[in-house]
mmCIF file with all atom_site columns, C-alpha atoms in Angstrom:
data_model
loop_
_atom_site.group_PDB
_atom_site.id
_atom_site.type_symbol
_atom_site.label_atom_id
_atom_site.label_alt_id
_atom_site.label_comp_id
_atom_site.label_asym_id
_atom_site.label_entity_id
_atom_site.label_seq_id
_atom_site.pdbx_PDB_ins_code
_atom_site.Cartn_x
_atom_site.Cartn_y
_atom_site.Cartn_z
_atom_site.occupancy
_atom_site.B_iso_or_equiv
_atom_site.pdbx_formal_charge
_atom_site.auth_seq_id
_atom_site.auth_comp_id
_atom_site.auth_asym_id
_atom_site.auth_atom_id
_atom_site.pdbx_PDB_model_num
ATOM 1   C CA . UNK A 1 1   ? -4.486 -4.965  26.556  1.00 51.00 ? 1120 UNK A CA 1
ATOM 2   C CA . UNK A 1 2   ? -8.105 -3.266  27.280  1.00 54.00 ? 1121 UNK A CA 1
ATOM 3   C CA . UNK A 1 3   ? -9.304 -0.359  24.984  1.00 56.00 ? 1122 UNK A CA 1
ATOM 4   C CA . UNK A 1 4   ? -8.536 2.362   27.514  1.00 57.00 ? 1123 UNK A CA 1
ATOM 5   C CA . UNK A 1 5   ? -5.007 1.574   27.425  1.00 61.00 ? 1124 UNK A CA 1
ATOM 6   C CA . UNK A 1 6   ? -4.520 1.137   23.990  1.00 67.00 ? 1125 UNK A CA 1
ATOM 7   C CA . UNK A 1 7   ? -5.129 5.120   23.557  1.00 80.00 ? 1126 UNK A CA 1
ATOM 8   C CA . UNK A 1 8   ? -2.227 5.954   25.505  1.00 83.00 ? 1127 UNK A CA 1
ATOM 9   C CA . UNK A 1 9   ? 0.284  3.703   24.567  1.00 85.00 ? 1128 UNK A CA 1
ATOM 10  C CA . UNK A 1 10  ? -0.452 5.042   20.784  1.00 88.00 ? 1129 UNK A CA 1
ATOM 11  C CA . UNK A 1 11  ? 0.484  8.370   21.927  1.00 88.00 ? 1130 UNK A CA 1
ATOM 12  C CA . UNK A 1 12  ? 3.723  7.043   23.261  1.00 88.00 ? 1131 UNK A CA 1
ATOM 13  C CA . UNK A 1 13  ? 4.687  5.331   20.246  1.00 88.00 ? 1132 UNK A CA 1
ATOM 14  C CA . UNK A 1 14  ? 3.795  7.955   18.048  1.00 88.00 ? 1133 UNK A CA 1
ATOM 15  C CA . UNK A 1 15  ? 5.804  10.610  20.248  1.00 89.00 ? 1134 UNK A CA 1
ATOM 16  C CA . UNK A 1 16  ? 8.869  8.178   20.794  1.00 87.00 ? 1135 UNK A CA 1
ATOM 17  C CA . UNK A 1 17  ? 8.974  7.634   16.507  1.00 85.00 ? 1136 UNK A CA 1
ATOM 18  C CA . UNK A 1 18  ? 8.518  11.408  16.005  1.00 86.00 ? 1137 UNK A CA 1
ATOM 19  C CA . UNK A 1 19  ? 11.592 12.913  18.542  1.00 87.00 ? 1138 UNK A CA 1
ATOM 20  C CA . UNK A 1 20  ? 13.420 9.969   17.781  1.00 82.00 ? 1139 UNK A CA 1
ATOM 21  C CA . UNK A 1 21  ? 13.064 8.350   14.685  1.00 81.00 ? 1140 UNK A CA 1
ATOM 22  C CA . UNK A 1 22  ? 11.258 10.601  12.217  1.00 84.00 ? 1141 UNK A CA 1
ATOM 23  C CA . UNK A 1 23  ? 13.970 13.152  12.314  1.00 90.00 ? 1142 UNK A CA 1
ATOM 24  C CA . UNK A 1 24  ? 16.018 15.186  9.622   1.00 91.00 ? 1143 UNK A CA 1
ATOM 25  C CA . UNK A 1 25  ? 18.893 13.291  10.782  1.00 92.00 ? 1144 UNK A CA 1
ATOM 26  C CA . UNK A 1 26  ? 17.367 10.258  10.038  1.00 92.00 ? 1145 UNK A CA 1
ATOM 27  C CA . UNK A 1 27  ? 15.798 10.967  6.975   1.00 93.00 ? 1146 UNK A CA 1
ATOM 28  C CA . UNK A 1 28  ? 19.506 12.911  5.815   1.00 96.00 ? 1147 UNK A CA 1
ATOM 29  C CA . UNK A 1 29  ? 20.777 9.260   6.382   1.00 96.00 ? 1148 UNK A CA 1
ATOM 30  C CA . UNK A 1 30  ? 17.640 7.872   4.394   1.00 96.00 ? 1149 UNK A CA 1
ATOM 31  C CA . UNK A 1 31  ? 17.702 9.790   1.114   1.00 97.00 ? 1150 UNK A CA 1
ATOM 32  C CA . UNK A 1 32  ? 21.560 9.357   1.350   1.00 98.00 ? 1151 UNK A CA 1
ATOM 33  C CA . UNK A 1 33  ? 21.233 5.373   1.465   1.00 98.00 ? 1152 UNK A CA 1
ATOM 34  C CA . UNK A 1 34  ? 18.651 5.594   -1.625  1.00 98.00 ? 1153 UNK A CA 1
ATOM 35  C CA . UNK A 1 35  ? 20.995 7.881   -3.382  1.00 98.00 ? 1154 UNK A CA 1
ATOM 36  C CA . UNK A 1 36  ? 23.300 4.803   -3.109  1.00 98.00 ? 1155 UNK A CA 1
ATOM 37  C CA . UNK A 1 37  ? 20.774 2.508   -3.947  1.00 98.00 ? 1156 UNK A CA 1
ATOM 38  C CA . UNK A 1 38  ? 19.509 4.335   -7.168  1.00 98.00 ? 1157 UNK A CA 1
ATOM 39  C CA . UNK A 1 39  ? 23.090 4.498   -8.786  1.00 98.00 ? 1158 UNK A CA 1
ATOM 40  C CA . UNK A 1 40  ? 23.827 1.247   -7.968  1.00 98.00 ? 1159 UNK A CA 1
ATOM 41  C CA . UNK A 1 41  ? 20.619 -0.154  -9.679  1.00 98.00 ? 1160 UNK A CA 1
ATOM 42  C CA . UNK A 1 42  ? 20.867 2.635   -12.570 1.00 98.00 ? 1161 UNK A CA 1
ATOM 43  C CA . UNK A 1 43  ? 24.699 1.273   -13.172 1.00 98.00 ? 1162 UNK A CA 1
ATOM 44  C CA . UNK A 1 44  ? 23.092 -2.181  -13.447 1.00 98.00 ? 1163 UNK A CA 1
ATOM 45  C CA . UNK A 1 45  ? 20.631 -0.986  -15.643 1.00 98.00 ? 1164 UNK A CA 1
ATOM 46  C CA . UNK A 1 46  ? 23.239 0.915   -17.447 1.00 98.00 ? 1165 UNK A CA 1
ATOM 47  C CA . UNK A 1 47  ? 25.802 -1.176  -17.961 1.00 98.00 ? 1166 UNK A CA 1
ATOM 48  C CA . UNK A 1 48  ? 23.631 -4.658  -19.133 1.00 98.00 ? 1167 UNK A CA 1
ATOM 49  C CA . UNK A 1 49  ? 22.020 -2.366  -21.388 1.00 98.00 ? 1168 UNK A CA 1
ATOM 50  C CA . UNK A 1 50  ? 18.755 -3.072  -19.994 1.00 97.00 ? 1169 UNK A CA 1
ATOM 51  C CA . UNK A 1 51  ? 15.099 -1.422  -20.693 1.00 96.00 ? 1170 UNK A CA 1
ATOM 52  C CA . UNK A 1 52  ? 14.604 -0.730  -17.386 1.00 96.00 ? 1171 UNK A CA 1
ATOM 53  C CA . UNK A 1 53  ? 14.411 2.447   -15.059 1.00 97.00 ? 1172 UNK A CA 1
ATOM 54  C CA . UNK A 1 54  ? 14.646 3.548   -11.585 1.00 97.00 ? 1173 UNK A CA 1
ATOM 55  C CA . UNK A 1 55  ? 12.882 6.295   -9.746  1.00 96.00 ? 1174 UNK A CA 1
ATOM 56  C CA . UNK A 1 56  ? 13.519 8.042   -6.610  1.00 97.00 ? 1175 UNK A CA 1
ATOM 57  C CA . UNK A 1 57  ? 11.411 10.356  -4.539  1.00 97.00 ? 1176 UNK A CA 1
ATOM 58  C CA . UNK A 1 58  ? 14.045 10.894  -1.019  1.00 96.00 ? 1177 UNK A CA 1
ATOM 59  C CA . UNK A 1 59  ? 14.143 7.659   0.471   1.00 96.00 ? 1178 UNK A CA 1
ATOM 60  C CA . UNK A 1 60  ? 12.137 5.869   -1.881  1.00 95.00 ? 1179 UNK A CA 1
ATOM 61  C CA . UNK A 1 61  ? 13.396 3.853   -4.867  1.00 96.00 ? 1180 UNK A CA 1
ATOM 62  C CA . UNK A 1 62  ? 11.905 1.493   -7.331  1.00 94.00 ? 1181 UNK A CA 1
ATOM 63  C CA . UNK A 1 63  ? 12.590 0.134   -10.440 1.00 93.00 ? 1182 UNK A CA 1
ATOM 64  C CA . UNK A 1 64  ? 10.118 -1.165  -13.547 1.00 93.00 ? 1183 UNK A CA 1
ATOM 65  C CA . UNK A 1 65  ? 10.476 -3.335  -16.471 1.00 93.00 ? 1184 UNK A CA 1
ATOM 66  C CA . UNK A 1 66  ? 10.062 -0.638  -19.028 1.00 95.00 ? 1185 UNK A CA 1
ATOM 67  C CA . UNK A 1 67  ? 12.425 2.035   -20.559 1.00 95.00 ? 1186 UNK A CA 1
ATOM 68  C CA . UNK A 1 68  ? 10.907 5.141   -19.119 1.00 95.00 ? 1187 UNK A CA 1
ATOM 69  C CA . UNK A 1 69  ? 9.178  5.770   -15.691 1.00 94.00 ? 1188 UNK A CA 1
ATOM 70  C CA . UNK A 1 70  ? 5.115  5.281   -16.481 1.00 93.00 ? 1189 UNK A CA 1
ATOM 71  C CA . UNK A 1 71  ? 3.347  8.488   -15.911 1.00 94.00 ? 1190 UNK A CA 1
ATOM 72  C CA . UNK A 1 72  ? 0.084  7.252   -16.019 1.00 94.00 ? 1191 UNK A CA 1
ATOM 73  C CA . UNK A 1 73  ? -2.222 4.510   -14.276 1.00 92.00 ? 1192 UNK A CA 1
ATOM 74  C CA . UNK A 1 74  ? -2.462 3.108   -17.929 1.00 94.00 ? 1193 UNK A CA 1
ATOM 75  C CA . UNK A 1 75  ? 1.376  3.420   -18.676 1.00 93.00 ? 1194 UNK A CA 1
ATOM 76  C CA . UNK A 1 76  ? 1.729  1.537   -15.525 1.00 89.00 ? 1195 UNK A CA 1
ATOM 77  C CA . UNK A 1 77  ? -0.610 -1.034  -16.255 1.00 91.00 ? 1196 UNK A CA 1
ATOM 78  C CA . UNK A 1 78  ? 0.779  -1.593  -19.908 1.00 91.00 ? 1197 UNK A CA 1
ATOM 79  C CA . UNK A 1 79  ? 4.629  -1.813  -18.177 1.00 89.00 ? 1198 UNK A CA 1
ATOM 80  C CA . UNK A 1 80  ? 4.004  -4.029  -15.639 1.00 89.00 ? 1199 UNK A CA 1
ATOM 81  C CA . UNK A 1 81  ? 5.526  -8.096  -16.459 1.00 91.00 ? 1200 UNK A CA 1
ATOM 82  C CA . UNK A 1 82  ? 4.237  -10.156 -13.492 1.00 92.00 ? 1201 UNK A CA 1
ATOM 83  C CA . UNK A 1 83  ? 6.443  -12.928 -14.489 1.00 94.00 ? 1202 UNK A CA 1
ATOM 84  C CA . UNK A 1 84  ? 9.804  -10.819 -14.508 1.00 93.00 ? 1203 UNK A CA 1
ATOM 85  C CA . UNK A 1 85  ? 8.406  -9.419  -11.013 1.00 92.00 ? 1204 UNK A CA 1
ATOM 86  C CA . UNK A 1 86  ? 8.140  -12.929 -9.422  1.00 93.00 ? 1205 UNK A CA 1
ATOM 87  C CA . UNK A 1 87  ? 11.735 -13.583 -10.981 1.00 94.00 ? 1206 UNK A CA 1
ATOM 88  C CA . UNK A 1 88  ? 12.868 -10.333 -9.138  1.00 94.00 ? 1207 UNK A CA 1
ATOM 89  C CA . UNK A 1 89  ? 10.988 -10.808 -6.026  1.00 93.00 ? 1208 UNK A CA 1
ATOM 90  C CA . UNK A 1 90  ? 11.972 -14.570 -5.390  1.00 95.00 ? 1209 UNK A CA 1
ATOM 91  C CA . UNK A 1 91  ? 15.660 -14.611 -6.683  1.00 96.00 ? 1210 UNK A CA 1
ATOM 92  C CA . UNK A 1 92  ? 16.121 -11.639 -4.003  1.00 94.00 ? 1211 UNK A CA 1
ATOM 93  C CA . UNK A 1 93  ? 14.118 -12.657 -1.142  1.00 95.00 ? 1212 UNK A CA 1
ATOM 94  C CA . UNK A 1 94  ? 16.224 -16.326 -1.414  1.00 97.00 ? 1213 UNK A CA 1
ATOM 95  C CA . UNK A 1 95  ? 19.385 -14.568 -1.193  1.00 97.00 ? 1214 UNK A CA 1
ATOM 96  C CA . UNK A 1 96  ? 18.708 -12.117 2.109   1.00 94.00 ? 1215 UNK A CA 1
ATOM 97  C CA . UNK A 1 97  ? 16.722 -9.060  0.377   1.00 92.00 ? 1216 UNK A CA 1
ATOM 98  C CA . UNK A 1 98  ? 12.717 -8.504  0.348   1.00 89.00 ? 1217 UNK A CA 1
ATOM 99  C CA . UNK A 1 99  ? 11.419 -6.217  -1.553  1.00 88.00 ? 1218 UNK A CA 1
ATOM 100 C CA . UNK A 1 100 ? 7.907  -4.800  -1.571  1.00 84.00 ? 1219 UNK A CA 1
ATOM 101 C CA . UNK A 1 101 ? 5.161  -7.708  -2.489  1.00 77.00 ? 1220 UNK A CA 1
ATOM 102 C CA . UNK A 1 102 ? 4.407  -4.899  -5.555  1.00 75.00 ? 1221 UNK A CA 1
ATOM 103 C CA . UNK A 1 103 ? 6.358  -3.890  -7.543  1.00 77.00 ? 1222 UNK A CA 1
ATOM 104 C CA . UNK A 1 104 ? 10.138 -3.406  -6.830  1.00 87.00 ? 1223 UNK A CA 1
ATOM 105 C CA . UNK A 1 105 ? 10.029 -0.611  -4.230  1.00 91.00 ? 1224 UNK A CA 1
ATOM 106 C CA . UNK A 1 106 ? 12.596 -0.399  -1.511  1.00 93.00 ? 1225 UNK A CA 1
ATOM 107 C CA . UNK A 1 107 ? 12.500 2.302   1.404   1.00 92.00 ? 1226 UNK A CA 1
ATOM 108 C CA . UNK A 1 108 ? 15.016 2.971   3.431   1.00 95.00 ? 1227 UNK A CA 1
ATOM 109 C CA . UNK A 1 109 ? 15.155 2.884   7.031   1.00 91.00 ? 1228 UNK A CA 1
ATOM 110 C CA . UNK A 1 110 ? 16.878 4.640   9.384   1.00 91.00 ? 1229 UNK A CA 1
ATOM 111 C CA . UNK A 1 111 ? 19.026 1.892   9.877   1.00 92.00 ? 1230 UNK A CA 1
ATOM 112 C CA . UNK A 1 112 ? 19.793 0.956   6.727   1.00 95.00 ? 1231 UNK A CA 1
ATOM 113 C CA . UNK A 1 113 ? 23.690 0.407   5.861   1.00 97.00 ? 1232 UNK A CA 1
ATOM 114 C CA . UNK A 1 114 ? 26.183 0.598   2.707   1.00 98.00 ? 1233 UNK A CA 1
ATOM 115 C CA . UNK A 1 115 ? 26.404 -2.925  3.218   1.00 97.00 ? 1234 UNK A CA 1
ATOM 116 C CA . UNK A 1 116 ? 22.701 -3.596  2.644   1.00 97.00 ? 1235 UNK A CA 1
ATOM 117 C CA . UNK A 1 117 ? 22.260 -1.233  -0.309  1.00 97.00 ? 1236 UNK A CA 1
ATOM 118 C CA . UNK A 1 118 ? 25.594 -3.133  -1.839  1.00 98.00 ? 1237 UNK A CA 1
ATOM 119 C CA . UNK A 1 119 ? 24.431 -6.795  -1.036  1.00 97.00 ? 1238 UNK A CA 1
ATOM 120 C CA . UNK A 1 120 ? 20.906 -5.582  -3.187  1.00 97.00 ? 1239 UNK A CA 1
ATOM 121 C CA . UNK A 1 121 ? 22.871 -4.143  -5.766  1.00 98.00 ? 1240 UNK A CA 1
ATOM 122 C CA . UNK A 1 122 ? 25.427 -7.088  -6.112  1.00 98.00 ? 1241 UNK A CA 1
ATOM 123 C CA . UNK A 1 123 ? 22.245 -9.551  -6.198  1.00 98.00 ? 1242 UNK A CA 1
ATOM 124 C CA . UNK A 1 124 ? 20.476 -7.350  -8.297  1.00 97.00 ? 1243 UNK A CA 1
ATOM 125 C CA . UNK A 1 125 ? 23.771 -7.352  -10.995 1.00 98.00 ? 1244 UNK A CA 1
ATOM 126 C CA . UNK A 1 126 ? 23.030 -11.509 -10.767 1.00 98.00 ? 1245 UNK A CA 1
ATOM 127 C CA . UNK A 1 127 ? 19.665 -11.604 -11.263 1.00 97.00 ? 1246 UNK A CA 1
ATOM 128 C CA . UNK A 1 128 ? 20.496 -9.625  -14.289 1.00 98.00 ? 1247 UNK A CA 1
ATOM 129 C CA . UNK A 1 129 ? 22.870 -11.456 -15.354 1.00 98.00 ? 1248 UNK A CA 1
ATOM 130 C CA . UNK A 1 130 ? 21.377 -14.659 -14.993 1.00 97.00 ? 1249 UNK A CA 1
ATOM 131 C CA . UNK A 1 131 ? 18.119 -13.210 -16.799 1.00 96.00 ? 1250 UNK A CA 1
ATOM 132 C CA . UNK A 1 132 ? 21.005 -11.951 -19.744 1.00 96.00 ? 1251 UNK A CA 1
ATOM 133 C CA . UNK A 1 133 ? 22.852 -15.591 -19.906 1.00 94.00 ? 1252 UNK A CA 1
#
Protein backbone atom coordinates (compact mmCIF):
# COMPACT_ATOMS: atom_id res chain seq x y z
CA UNK A 1 0.00 0.00 0.00
CA UNK A 2 1.71 3.48 -1.21
CA UNK A 3 1.99 6.42 1.33
CA UNK A 4 -0.90 8.38 -0.15
CA UNK A 5 -3.23 5.73 0.67
CA UNK A 6 -2.16 4.90 3.89
CA UNK A 7 -3.56 8.50 5.12
CA UNK A 8 -6.95 7.67 4.28
CA UNK A 9 -7.43 4.34 5.27
CA UNK A 10 -6.18 5.64 8.93
CA UNK A 11 -9.02 7.92 8.93
CA UNK A 12 -11.36 5.08 8.22
CA UNK A 13 -10.16 2.95 10.86
CA UNK A 14 -10.01 5.49 13.32
CA UNK A 15 -13.72 6.67 12.46
CA UNK A 16 -15.08 2.98 12.17
CA UNK A 17 -13.35 2.22 16.05
CA UNK A 18 -14.74 5.55 17.34
CA UNK A 19 -18.82 5.21 16.16
CA UNK A 20 -18.48 1.71 16.62
CA UNK A 21 -16.26 0.40 19.01
CA UNK A 22 -15.11 3.12 21.39
CA UNK A 23 -18.57 3.71 22.65
CA UNK A 24 -20.24 4.07 26.21
CA UNK A 25 -21.94 0.96 25.42
CA UNK A 26 -18.94 -0.73 24.96
CA UNK A 27 -16.98 0.56 27.57
CA UNK A 28 -20.45 0.01 30.12
CA UNK A 29 -19.79 -3.68 29.02
CA UNK A 30 -15.92 -3.18 29.70
CA UNK A 31 -15.77 -1.83 33.25
CA UNK A 32 -18.65 -4.34 33.94
CA UNK A 33 -16.41 -7.43 32.76
CA UNK A 34 -13.39 -5.98 35.01
CA UNK A 35 -15.76 -5.52 37.84
CA UNK A 36 -16.10 -9.34 37.43
CA UNK A 37 -12.65 -9.86 36.97
CA UNK A 38 -11.44 -7.83 40.09
CA UNK A 39 -13.75 -9.80 42.59
CA UNK A 40 -12.96 -12.85 41.22
CA UNK A 41 -9.12 -12.30 41.62
CA UNK A 42 -9.70 -10.31 45.07
CA UNK A 43 -11.79 -13.63 46.31
CA UNK A 44 -8.68 -15.59 45.28
CA UNK A 45 -6.58 -13.34 46.97
CA UNK A 46 -8.94 -13.35 49.81
CA UNK A 47 -9.70 -16.55 50.45
CA UNK A 48 -5.80 -18.27 50.11
CA UNK A 49 -4.90 -15.60 52.35
CA UNK A 50 -2.49 -14.26 50.01
CA UNK A 51 -0.21 -10.89 50.10
CA UNK A 52 -1.36 -9.84 47.06
CA UNK A 53 -3.66 -6.98 45.63
CA UNK A 54 -5.65 -6.00 42.72
CA UNK A 55 -6.33 -2.63 41.22
CA UNK A 56 -8.84 -1.37 38.90
CA UNK A 57 -9.11 1.85 36.99
CA UNK A 58 -12.70 1.02 34.54
CA UNK A 59 -11.67 -1.62 32.37
CA UNK A 60 -8.34 -2.10 33.59
CA UNK A 61 -7.23 -4.65 36.21
CA UNK A 62 -3.98 -5.90 37.52
CA UNK A 63 -2.71 -7.59 40.27
CA UNK A 64 0.99 -7.45 42.18
CA UNK A 65 2.87 -9.61 44.47
CA UNK A 66 2.73 -7.31 47.41
CA UNK A 67 0.07 -6.52 50.12
CA UNK A 68 -0.84 -3.02 49.15
CA UNK A 69 -1.03 -1.33 45.65
CA UNK A 70 2.68 0.51 45.19
CA UNK A 71 2.23 4.18 44.98
CA UNK A 72 5.45 4.99 43.91
CA UNK A 73 8.03 4.13 41.00
CA UNK A 74 10.23 2.90 43.99
CA UNK A 75 7.34 0.95 45.78
CA UNK A 76 6.89 -0.62 42.47
CA UNK A 77 10.29 -1.46 41.89
CA UNK A 78 10.80 -2.92 45.53
CA UNK A 79 7.28 -5.17 44.88
CA UNK A 80 7.99 -6.49 41.80
CA UNK A 81 9.16 -10.75 41.96
CA UNK A 82 10.15 -11.55 38.35
CA UNK A 83 10.20 -15.13 39.17
CA UNK A 84 6.50 -15.29 40.61
CA UNK A 85 5.63 -13.14 37.32
CA UNK A 86 7.05 -15.79 34.90
CA UNK A 87 5.13 -18.45 37.15
CA UNK A 88 1.93 -16.30 36.53
CA UNK A 89 2.53 -15.45 33.02
CA UNK A 90 3.45 -19.06 31.75
CA UNK A 91 1.04 -21.25 33.93
CA UNK A 92 -1.79 -18.90 32.29
CA UNK A 93 -0.73 -18.44 28.84
CA UNK A 94 -0.41 -22.67 28.74
CA UNK A 95 -3.86 -22.99 29.81
CA UNK A 96 -5.76 -20.39 27.16
CA UNK A 97 -5.14 -16.86 29.01
CA UNK A 98 -2.28 -14.14 28.11
CA UNK A 99 -1.75 -11.64 30.10
CA UNK A 100 0.29 -8.50 29.54
CA UNK A 101 4.25 -9.40 28.95
CA UNK A 102 4.50 -6.84 32.30
CA UNK A 103 3.17 -7.23 34.92
CA UNK A 104 -0.29 -8.91 35.38
CA UNK A 105 -2.55 -6.39 33.62
CA UNK A 106 -5.65 -7.50 31.82
CA UNK A 107 -7.99 -5.05 29.74
CA UNK A 108 -11.02 -5.80 28.69
CA UNK A 109 -12.38 -5.74 25.35
CA UNK A 110 -15.46 -5.12 24.05
CA UNK A 111 -15.92 -8.57 23.48
CA UNK A 112 -14.92 -9.95 26.38
CA UNK A 113 -17.38 -12.65 28.09
CA UNK A 114 -18.30 -14.08 31.74
CA UNK A 115 -16.86 -17.08 30.45
CA UNK A 116 -13.42 -15.59 29.83
CA UNK A 117 -13.22 -13.56 33.05
CA UNK A 118 -14.31 -17.10 34.89
CA UNK A 119 -11.82 -19.41 32.93
CA UNK A 120 -8.91 -16.55 34.30
CA UNK A 121 -10.26 -16.63 37.58
CA UNK A 122 -10.64 -20.51 37.85
CA UNK A 123 -6.86 -20.76 36.48
CA UNK A 124 -5.84 -18.07 38.51
CA UNK A 125 -7.46 -20.09 41.90
CA UNK A 126 -4.84 -23.08 40.46
CA UNK A 127 -1.98 -21.30 40.00
CA UNK A 128 -2.56 -20.31 43.53
CA UNK A 129 -3.10 -23.22 44.70
CA UNK A 130 -0.43 -25.00 43.18
CA UNK A 131 2.03 -22.07 44.35
CA UNK A 132 0.18 -22.83 48.18
CA UNK A 133 0.65 -26.88 47.91
Amino acid sequence: MSAAWAGPWSVVAMRATLAQVLTDAAFAAMIAQADRYTAGVRDVIQTRALPWNIVQLGARAEYRFCPRPPRTGGESEAAADPQLDEYLHLYTVNRGVLLTPFHNMALMSPTTTDADVDAHTRIFAAAADDLLA
